[in-house]
Coordinates of C-alpha atoms in Angstrom, one line a residue:
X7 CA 84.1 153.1 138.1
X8 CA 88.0 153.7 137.4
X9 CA 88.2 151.1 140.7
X10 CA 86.5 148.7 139.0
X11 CA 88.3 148.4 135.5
X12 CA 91.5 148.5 137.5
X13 CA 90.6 145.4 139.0
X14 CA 89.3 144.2 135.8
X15 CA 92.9 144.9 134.2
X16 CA 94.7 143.2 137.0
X17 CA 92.8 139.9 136.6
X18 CA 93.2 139.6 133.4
X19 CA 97.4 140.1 133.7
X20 CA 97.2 137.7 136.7
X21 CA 95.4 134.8 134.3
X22 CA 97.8 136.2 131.7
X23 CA 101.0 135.1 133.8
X24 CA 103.2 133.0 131.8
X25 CA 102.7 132.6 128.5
X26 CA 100.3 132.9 125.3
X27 CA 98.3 130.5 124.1
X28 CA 99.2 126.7 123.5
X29 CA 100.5 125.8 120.3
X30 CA 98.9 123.0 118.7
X31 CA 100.4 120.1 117.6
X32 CA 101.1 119.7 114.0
X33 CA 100.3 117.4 111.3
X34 CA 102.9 116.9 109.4
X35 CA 101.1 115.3 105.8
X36 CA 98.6 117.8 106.2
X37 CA 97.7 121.8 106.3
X38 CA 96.8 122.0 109.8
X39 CA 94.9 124.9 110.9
X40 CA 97.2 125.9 113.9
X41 CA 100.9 126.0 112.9
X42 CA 103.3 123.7 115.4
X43 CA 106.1 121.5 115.4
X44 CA 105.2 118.3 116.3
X45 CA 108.6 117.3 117.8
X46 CA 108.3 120.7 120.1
X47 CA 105.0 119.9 121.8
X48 CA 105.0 122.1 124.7
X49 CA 103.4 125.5 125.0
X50 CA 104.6 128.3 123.8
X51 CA 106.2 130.8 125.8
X52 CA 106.1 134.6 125.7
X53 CA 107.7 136.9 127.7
X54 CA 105.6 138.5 130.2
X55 CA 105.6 140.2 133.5
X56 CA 104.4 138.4 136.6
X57 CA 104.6 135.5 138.8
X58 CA 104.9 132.5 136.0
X59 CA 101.9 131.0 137.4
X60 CA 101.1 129.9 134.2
X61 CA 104.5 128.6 132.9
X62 CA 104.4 126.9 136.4
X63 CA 101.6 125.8 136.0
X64 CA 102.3 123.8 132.6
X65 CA 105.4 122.2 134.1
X66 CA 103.6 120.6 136.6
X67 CA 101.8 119.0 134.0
X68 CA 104.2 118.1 132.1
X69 CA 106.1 116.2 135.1
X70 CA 101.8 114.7 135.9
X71 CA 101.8 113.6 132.3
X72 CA 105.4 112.0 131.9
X73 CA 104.5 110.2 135.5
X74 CA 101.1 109.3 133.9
X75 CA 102.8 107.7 130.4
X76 CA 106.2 105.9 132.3
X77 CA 104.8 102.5 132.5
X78 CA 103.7 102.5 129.3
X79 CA 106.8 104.0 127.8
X80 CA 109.5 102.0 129.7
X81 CA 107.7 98.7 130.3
X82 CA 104.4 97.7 128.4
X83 CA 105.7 98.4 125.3
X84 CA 108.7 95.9 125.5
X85 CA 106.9 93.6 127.3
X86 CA 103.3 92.8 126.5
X87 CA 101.4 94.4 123.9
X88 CA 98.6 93.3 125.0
X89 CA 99.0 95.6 128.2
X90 CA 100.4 98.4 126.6
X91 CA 96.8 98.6 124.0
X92 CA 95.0 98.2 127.4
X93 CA 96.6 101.0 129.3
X94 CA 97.1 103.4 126.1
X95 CA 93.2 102.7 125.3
X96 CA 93.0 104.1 129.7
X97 CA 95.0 106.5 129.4
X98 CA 93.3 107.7 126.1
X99 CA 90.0 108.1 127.5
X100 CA 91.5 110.5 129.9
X101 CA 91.1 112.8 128.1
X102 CA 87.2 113.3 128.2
X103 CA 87.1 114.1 131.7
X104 CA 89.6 116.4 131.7
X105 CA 87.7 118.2 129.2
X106 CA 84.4 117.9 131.1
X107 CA 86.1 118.4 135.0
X108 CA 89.9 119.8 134.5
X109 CA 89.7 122.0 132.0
X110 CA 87.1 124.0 133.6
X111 CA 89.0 125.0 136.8
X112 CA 91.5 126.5 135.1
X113 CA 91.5 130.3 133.4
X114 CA 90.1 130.0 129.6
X115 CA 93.2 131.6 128.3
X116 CA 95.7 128.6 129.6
X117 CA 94.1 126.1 127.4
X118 CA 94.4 123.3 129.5
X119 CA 92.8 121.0 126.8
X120 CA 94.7 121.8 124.6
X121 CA 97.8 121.6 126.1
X122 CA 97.1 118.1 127.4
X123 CA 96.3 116.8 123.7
X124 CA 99.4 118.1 122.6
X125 CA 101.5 115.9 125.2
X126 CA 99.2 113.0 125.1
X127 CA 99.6 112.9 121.4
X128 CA 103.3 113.7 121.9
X129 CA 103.8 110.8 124.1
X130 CA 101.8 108.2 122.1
X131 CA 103.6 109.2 118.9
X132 CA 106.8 108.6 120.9
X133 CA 105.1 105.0 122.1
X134 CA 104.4 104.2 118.0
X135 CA 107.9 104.8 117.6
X136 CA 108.8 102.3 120.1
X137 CA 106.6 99.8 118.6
X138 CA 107.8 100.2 114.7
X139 CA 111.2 99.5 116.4
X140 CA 110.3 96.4 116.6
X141 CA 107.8 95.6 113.9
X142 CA 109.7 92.7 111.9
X143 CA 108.6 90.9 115.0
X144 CA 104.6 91.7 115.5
X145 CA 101.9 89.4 113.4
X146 CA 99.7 91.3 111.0
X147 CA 97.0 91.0 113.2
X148 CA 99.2 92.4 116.0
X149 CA 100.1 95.5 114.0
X150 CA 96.4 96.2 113.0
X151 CA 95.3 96.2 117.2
X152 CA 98.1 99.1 117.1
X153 CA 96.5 100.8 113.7
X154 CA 92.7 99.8 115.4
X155 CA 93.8 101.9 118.5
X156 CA 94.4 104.7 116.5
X157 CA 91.4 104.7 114.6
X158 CA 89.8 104.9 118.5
X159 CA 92.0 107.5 119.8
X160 CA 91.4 109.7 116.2
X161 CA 87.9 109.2 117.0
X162 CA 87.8 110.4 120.3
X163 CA 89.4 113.3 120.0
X164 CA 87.2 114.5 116.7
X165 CA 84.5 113.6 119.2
X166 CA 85.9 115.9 121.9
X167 CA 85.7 118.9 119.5
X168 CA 89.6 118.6 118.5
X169 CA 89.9 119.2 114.7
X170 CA 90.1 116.4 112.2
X171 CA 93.7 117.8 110.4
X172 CA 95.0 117.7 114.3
X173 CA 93.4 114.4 115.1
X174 CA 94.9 112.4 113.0
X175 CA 98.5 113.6 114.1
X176 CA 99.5 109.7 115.6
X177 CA 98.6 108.2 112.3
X178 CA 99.9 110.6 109.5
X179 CA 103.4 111.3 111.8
X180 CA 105.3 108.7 110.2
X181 CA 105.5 107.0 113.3
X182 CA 103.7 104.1 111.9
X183 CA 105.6 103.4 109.0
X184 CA 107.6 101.0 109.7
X185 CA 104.7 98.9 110.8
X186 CA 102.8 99.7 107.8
X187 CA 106.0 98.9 105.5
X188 CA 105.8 95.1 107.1
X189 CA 102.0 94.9 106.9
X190 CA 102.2 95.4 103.4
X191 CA 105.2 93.5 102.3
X192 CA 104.0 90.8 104.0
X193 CA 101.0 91.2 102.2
X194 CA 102.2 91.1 99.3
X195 CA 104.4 88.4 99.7
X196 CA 101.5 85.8 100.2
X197 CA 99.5 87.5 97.9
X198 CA 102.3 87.0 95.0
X199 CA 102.8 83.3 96.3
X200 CA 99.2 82.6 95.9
X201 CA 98.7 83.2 92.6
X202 CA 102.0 81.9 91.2
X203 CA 100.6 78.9 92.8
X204 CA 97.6 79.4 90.9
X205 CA 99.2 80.2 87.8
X206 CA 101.6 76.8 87.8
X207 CA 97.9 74.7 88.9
X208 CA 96.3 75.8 85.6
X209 CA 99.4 74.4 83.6
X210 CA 98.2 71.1 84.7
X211 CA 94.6 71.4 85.5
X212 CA 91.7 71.5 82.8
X213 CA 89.7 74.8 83.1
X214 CA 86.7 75.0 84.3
X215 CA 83.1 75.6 82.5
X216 CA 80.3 77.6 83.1
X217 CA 76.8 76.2 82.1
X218 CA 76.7 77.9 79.0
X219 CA 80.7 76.8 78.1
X220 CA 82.9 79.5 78.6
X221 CA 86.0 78.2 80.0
X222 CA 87.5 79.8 83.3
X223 CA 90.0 79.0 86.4
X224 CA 89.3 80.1 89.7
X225 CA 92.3 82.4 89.5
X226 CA 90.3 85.6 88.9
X227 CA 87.6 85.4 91.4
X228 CA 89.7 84.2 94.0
X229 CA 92.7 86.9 93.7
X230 CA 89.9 89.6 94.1
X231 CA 88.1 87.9 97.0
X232 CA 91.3 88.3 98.9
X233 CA 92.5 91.7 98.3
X234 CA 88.6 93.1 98.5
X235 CA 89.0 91.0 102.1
X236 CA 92.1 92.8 102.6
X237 CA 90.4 96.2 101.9
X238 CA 87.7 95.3 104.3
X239 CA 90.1 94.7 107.0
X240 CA 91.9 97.5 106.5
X241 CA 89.0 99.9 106.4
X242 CA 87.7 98.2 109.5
X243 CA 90.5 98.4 111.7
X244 CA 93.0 101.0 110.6
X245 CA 93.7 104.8 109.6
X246 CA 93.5 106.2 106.3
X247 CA 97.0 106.0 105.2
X248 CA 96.8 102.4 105.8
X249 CA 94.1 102.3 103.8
X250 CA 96.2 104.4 101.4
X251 CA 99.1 102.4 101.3
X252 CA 97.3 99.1 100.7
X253 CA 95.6 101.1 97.9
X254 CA 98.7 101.0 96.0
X255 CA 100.1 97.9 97.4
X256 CA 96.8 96.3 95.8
X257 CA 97.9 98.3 92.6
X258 CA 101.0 97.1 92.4
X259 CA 100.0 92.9 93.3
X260 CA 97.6 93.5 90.2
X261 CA 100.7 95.0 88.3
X262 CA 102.2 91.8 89.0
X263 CA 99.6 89.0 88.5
X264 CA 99.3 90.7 85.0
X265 CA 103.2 90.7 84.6
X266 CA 103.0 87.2 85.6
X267 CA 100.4 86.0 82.9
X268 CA 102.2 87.8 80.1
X269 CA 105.5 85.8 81.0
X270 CA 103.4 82.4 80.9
X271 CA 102.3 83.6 77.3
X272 CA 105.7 83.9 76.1
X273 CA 105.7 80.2 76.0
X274 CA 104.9 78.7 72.3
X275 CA 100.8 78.5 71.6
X276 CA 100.7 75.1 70.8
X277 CA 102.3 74.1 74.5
X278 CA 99.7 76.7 75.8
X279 CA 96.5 74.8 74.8
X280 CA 93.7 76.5 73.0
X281 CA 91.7 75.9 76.0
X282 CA 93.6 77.4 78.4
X283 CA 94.1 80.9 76.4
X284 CA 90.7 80.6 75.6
X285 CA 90.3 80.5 79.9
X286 CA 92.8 83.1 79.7
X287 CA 91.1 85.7 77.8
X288 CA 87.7 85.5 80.4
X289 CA 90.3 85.6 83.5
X290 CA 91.5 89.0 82.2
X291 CA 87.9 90.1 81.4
X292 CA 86.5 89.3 84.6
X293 CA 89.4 90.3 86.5
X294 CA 88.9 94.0 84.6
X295 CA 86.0 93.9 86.0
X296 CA 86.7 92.9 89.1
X297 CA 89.2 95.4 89.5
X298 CA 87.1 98.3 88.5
X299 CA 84.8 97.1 91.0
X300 CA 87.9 97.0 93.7
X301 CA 88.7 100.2 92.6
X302 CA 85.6 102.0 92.9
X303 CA 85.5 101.0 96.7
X304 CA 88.4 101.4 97.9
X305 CA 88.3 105.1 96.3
X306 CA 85.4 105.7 97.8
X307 CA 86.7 104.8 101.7
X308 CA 90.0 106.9 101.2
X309 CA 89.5 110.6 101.6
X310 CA 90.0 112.8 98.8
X311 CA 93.4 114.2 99.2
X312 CA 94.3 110.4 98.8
X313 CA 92.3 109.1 96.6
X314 CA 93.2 112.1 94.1
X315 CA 97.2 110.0 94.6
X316 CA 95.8 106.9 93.4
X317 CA 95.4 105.4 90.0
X318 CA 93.5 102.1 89.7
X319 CA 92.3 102.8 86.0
X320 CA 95.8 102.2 84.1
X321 CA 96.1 98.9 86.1
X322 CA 92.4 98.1 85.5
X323 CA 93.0 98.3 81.9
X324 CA 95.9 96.5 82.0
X325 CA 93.5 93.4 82.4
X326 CA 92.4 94.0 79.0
X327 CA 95.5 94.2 77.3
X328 CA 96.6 90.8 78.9
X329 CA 93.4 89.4 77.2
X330 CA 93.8 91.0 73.9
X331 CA 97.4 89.6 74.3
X332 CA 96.1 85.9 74.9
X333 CA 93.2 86.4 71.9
X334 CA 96.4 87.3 69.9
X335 CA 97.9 83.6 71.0
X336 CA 94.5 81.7 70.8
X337 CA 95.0 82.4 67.1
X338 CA 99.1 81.4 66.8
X339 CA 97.3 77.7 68.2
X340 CA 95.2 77.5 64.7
X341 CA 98.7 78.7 62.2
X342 CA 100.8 76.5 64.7
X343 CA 98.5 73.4 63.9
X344 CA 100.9 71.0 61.9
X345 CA 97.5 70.7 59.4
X346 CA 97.0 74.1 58.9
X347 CA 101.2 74.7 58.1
X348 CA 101.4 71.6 55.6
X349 CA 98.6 74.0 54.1
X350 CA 100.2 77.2 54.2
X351 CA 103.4 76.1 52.7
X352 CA 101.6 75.0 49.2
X353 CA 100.8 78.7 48.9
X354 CA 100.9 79.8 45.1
X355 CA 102.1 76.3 44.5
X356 CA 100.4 73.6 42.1
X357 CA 97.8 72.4 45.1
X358 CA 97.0 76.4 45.4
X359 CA 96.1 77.0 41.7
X360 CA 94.0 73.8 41.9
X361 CA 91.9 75.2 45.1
X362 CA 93.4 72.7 47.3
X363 CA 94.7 75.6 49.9
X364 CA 92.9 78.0 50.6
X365 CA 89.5 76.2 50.6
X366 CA 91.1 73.6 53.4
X367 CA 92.4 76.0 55.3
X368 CA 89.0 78.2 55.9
X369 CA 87.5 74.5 56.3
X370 CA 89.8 74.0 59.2
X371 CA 89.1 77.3 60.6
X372 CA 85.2 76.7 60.8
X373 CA 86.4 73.8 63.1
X374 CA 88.3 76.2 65.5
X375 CA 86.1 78.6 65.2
X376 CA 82.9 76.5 66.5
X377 CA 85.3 75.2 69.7
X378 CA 86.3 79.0 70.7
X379 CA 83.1 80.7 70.0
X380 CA 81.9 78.3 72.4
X381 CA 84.6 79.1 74.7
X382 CA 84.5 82.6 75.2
X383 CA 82.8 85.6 75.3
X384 CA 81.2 87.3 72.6
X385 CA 83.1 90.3 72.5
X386 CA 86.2 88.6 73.0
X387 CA 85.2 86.2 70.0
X388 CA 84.9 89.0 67.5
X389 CA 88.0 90.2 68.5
X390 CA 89.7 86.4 67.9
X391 CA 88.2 86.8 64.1
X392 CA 89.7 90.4 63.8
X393 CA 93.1 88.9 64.7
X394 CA 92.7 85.6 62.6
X395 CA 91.6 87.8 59.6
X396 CA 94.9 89.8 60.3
X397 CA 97.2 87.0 60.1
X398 CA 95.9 85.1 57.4
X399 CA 96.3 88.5 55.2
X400 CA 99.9 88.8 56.6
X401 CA 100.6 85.1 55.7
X402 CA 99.3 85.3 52.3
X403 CA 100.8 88.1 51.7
X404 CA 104.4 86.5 53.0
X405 CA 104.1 83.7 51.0
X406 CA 103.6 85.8 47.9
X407 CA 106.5 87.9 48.4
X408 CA 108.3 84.7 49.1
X409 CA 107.6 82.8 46.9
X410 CA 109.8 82.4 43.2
X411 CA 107.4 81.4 40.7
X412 CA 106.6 83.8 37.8
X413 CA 103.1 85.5 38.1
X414 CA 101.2 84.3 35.1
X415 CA 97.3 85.1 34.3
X416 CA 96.2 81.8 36.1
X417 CA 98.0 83.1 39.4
X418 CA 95.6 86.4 39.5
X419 CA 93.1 84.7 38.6
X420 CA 93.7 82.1 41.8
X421 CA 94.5 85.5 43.3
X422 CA 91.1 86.9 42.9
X423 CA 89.6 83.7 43.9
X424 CA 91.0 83.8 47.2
X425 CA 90.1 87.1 48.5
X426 CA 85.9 85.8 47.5
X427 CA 87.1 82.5 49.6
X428 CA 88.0 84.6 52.4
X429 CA 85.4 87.2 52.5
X430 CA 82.5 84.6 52.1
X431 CA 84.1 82.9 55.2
X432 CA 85.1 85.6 57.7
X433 CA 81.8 88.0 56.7
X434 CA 79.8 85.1 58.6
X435 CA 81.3 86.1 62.0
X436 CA 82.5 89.9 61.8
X437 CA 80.9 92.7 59.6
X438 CA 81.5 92.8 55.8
X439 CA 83.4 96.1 56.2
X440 CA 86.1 94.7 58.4
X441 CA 86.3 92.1 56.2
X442 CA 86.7 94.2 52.9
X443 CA 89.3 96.7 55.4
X444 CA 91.0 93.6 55.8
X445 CA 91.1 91.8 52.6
X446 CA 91.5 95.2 50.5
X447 CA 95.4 94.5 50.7
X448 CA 95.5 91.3 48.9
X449 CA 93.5 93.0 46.2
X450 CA 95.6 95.7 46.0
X451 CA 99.4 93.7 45.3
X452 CA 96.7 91.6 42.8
X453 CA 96.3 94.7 41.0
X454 CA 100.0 95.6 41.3
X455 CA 101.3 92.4 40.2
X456 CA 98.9 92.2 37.0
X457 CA 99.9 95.8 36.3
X458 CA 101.1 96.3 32.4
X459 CA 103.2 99.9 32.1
X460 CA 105.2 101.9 34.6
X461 CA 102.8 104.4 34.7
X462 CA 100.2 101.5 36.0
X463 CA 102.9 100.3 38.6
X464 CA 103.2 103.6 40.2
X465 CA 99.8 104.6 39.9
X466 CA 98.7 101.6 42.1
X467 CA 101.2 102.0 44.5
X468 CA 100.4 105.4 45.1
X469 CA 97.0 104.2 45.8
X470 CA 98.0 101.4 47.9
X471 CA 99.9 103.9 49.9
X472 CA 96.4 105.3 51.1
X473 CA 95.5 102.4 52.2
X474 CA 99.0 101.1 54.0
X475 CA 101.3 104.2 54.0
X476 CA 103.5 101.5 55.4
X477 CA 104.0 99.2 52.2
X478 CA 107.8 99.7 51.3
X479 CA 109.1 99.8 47.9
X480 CA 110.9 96.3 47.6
X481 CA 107.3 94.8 47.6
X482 CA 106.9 96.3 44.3
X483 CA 110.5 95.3 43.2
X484 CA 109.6 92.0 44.5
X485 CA 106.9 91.6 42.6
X486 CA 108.2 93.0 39.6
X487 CA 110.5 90.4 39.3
X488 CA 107.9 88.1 39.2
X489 CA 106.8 89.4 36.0
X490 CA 108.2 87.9 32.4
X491 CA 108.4 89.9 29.9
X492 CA 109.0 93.3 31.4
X493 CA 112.3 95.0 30.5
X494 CA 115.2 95.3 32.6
X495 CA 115.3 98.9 32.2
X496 CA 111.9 99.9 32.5
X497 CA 111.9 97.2 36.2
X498 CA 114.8 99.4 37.3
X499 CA 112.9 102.9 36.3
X500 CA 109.1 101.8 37.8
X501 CA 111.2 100.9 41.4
X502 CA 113.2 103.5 41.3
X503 CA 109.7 106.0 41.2
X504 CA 108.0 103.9 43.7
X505 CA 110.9 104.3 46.0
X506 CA 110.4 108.5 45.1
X507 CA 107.1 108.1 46.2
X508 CA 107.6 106.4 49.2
X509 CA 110.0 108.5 50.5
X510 CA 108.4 111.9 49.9
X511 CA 105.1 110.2 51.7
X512 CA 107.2 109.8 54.6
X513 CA 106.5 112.3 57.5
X514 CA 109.9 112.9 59.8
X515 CA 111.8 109.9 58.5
X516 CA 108.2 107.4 59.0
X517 CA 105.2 106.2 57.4
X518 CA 102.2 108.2 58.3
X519 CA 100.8 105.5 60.5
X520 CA 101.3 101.8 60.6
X521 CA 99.3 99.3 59.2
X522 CA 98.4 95.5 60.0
X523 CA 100.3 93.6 57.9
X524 CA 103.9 95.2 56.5
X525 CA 105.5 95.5 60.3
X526 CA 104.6 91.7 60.7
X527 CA 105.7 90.7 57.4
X528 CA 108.6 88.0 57.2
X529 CA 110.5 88.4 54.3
X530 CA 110.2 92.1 54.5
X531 CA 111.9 92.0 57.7
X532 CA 114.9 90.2 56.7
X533 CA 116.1 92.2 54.0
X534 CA 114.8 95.7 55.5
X535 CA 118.6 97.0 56.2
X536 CA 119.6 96.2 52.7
X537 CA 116.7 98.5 51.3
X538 CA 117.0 101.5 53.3
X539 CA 121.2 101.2 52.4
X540 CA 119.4 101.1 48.8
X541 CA 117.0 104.3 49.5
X542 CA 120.0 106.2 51.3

C-alpha cells in the first residue's frame, strides 16, 4: 500500500512541474471571475521543485502561437483587410479542436485551454490595436466586418464553455475605441447634415396633410427610420459596447435635432407661418413617440449593466417641450396679425367702451381657431387655447396698466363686460374652470380699481395675492392713480400697506410661486428696478 501512494505522490509533483494554474485573462470594464492582467497574459509562475516541464512546456507554446499569429500581425493587417478577417476568423476556430484534441493530451492541472485563450485573445487584442491605428482610414462598413468578427469570436468562446465576463475581453479592452470613436462621429455627422437639410426644405416647402388634416413634414418619420436602421445594424453585426455607444450617440443626435428646431423658432411667428408651427407641434409629438419607441428597443438589446448608463427618457421628453414651445408660437401668429394689433391698441379706448374690441378680436380668433383645430391634434389643440387664454389675460391686463385714462364707472362696467366676452368664447373649446382660473385675474384688478376706502384696496389685494402671490404693489399704485377723487394722502397710505403686505408674503426674498400673467407683463417689466429701489 505505502508503494502505491508513493507513486501516487510522485505523479502528481511530476504533472505539478512548473507552475500553478493559468491565470485568466482579464476584463477590464467588467468584474471578471478570475483576477488577471490583461497586458500580462502568460501563466502564472510559482516556484516549485522539479524539471520545469511545465514552464517548458508553455514556452513552447508561446513561441507555436507567436509563429501561428505573425502573418497576421506583420502583414494582413497593413495590407488587406479582407485577408486579415479571413485568417483571424482561421485562426479563431482553432480553438475548438484544441479543446476537443489538444487539450486532452496534456495533464488537467496545466490548463492548456485556458492558456491558449489567454494568448489568442492577447494576440487579437494586440491585432485590434493595429487596426484602430488606422481607423480614420477604414469605411463604416469596413469597421463593422472588424466589430462582426468579434461578435463571432465572443460567440465561440461562450460556446466552448469560456465564461461570458472573459469572452468578451477583445470587445470591452478598449482596443476598439478608436474604431468606434469614427463609427460614431461619422455617424453623427450625416445624421446632423440630414436633418439640417430637412429643416432648411420645410422653410420653403408646404407641409404635408394627412386625410383627416393635420399638417406634418417627413422630418420626424424619417429621422427615426434611420437611427432605428442604425440600431439594427449595430445589433446585427457588432458587440455591446457598440451598441452602447450608439445608444448615446443616438441620445445626443436627438439632443441636437431638438436644439436645432428651437433655434428655427427664435425666428419672429409671423415669418414662421401658422402652418408650419402647426406641422411643428405633430413633428415633436410623433417624434416623442417615436423616440420612446427607439428607446424601448434599444434598451432592451443592451445588457443591463449598460442599459442602467443610459437615459433616453429626458431626451424623449424633450420632444414635448419643443412642441409646447411651438404651440406657444402658433399663438404669437394670431397677436402678431396686423388685424388683431390695430385691435389690441384701442384697448380701454373710445372703440373699447363702445364694444368695438374685444368682440372683433374673439371674432378673429374663431377664424384661427377653426384653421388650427383642423391642423393639429387634439391634445395639442387644447393646449393652443390654454396658451391663447394666457396671453389675451396678459395683454389686457398690459394695456390697463398702460393705459392713462381715468377709470370712471363706464370703464368697469366695459370691464365686466369683457371677462363674459371672453368666458362665453374660450368655455366653447376648454373646460369652464380653466376658463374662470384664467379670467379670475381680470376680475380681480376690476374689483381693485372700483375699490372705494383704503381698507377695500388692501383687502382686495390681499385676496388677489391668493390667487397671484406674484402681483407686485405698483399694479395697485398704478391703478390708484387712475382713480379721481381719491386723496393724495390716503393714495400714498393704501400703497404704502399694499407694499407691507407684499413683502411679508414674500418667502426668502420671492413670491410663493409664479403666476401666468405678472412675469410676462410689459409695463411691469420696465419699471421693476425702480420699485424694488422704492421697497428697499
Amino acid at each position: 500500500m505505502q508503494e502505491i501512494l508513493d507513486q501516487e505522490v510522485a505523479t502528481e509533483a511530476a504533472e505539478a512541474e512548473g507552475g500553478g494554474a493559468v491565470e485568466s485573462v482579464a476584463n477590464p470594464r467588467k468584474n471578471a471571475k478570475k483576477s488577471a492582467s490583461s497586458r500580462n497574459l502568460p501563466q502564472q509562475k510559482l516556484k516549485v521543485q522539479g524539471k520545469g516541464y511545465k514552464d517548458k512546456c508553455y514556452e513552447e507554446i508561446s513561441k507555436a502561437v507567436e509563429a501561428r499569429f505573425n502573418q497576421l500581425l506583420t502583414e494582413l493587417v497593413f495590407e488587406d483587410l479582407k485577408g486579415a478577417l479571413e485568417e483571424a476568423k482561421k485562426i479563431g476556430e482553432e480553438l475548438g479542436d484544441i479543446y476537443d484534441f489538444v487539450a486532452p493530451c496534456f495533464p488537467p492541472r496545466y490548463e492548456i485551454f485556458q492558456l491558449m485563450v489567454n494568448l489568442y485573445t492577447e494576440r487579437f487584442i494586440q491585432w485590434l490595436r493595429l487596426l484602430s491605428d488606422r481607423a480614420n482610414d477604414m469605411t463604416n462598413i469596413e469597421i463593422l466586418k472588424v466589430t462582426g468578427w468579434v461578435v463571432e469570436y465572443q460567440e465561440n468562446l461562450i460556446g466552448l464553455g469560456v465564461d461570458d465576463s472573459l469572452a468578451q475581453v477583445c470587445s470591452e479592452s478598449g482596443a476598439m475605441d478608436p474604431l468606434m470613436n469614427a463609427y460614431v462621429e461619422r455617424m453623427q455627422a450625416t445624421t446632423r447634415k440630414w436633418y439640417l437639410n430637412i429643416l432648411e426644405a420645410d422653410k420653403v416647402q408646404a407641409p404635408k396633410k394627412t386625410d383627416d388634416g393635420k399638417l406634418y413634414t417627413p422630418a420626424a418619420v424619417d429621422l427615426f427610420r434611420i437611427l432605428g436602421e442604425q440600431v439594427q445594424i449595430v445589433r446585427e453585426n457588432s458587440t455591446d459596447v457598440m451598441l452602447y455607444r450608439i445608444a448615446l450617440a443616438i441620445i445626443q443626435v436627438m439632443i441636437d435635432f431638438q436644439a436645432a428646431q428651437r433655434q428655427k423658432l427664435e425666428e419672429p411667428a409671423s415669418e414662421i407661418g401658422l402652418e408650419a408651427l402647426c406641422a411643428m407641434i405633430n413633428n415633436n409629438l410623433r417624434c416623442y413617440d417615436l423616440a420612446m419607441e427607439l428607446s424601448s428597443s434599444t434598451l432592451e438589446a443592451l445588457p443591463q449593466n449598460y442599459a442602467e448608463q443610459v437615459n433616453f427618457e429626458d431626451t424623449c421628453k424633450g420632444f414635448l417641450e419643443v412642441a409646447k414651445e411651438a404651440v406657444h408660437q402658433t399663438v404669437s401668429v394670431i397677436f402678431e396679425d396686423p388685424g388683431v394689433q390695430e385691435l389690441l391698441v384701442k384697448l380701454y379706448q373710445k372703440d373699447w367702451l363702445e364694444a368695438q374690441v374685444t368682440e372683433y378680436l374673439v371674432a378673429t380668433f374663431s377664424d384661427y381657431f377653426s384653421d388650427v383645430k383642423m391642423y393639429i391634434e387634439e391634445r395639442s389643440f387644447r393646449r393652443f387655447v390654454e396658451a391663447c387664454v394666457e396671453e389675451t389675460i396678459v395683454v389686457y391686463v398690459d394695456h390697463l396698466l398702460l393705459q392713462k385714462n381715468y377709470i370712471k364707472e363706464e370703464t368697469i362696467e366695459r370691464m365686466k363686460l369683457d371677462e363674459e366676452v371672453l368666458m362665453d368664447f374660450f368655455r366653447e373649446y376648454i373646460s369652464v374652470s380653466k376658463v374662470e382660473n384664467r379670467v379670475r385675474v381680470l376680475g380681480d384688478l376690476r374689483e381693485l380699481a372700483s375699490s372705494e376706502s383704503p381698507d377695500s384696496f388692501t383687502l382686495v389685494y390681499t385676496n388677489i395675492l391668493e390667487h397671484q402671490p406674484d402681483c407686485p404693489p405698483e399694479v395697485v399704485e398704478k391703478l390708484v392713480s387712475l382713480r379721481e377723487g381719491i386723496p393724495r394722502k390716503d393714495a400714498k397710505e393704501v400703497v404704502q400697506e399694499c407694499k407691507e403686505i407684499y413683502v411679508n408674503s414674500l418667502v426668502d426674498g420671492n413670491p410663493p410661486k409664479a403666476g401666468f400673467v405678472f412675469p410676462k407683463v410689459k409695463s411691469l417689466s420696465a419699471s421693476k428696478g425702480g420699485l424694488w429701489r422704492k421697497l428697499t
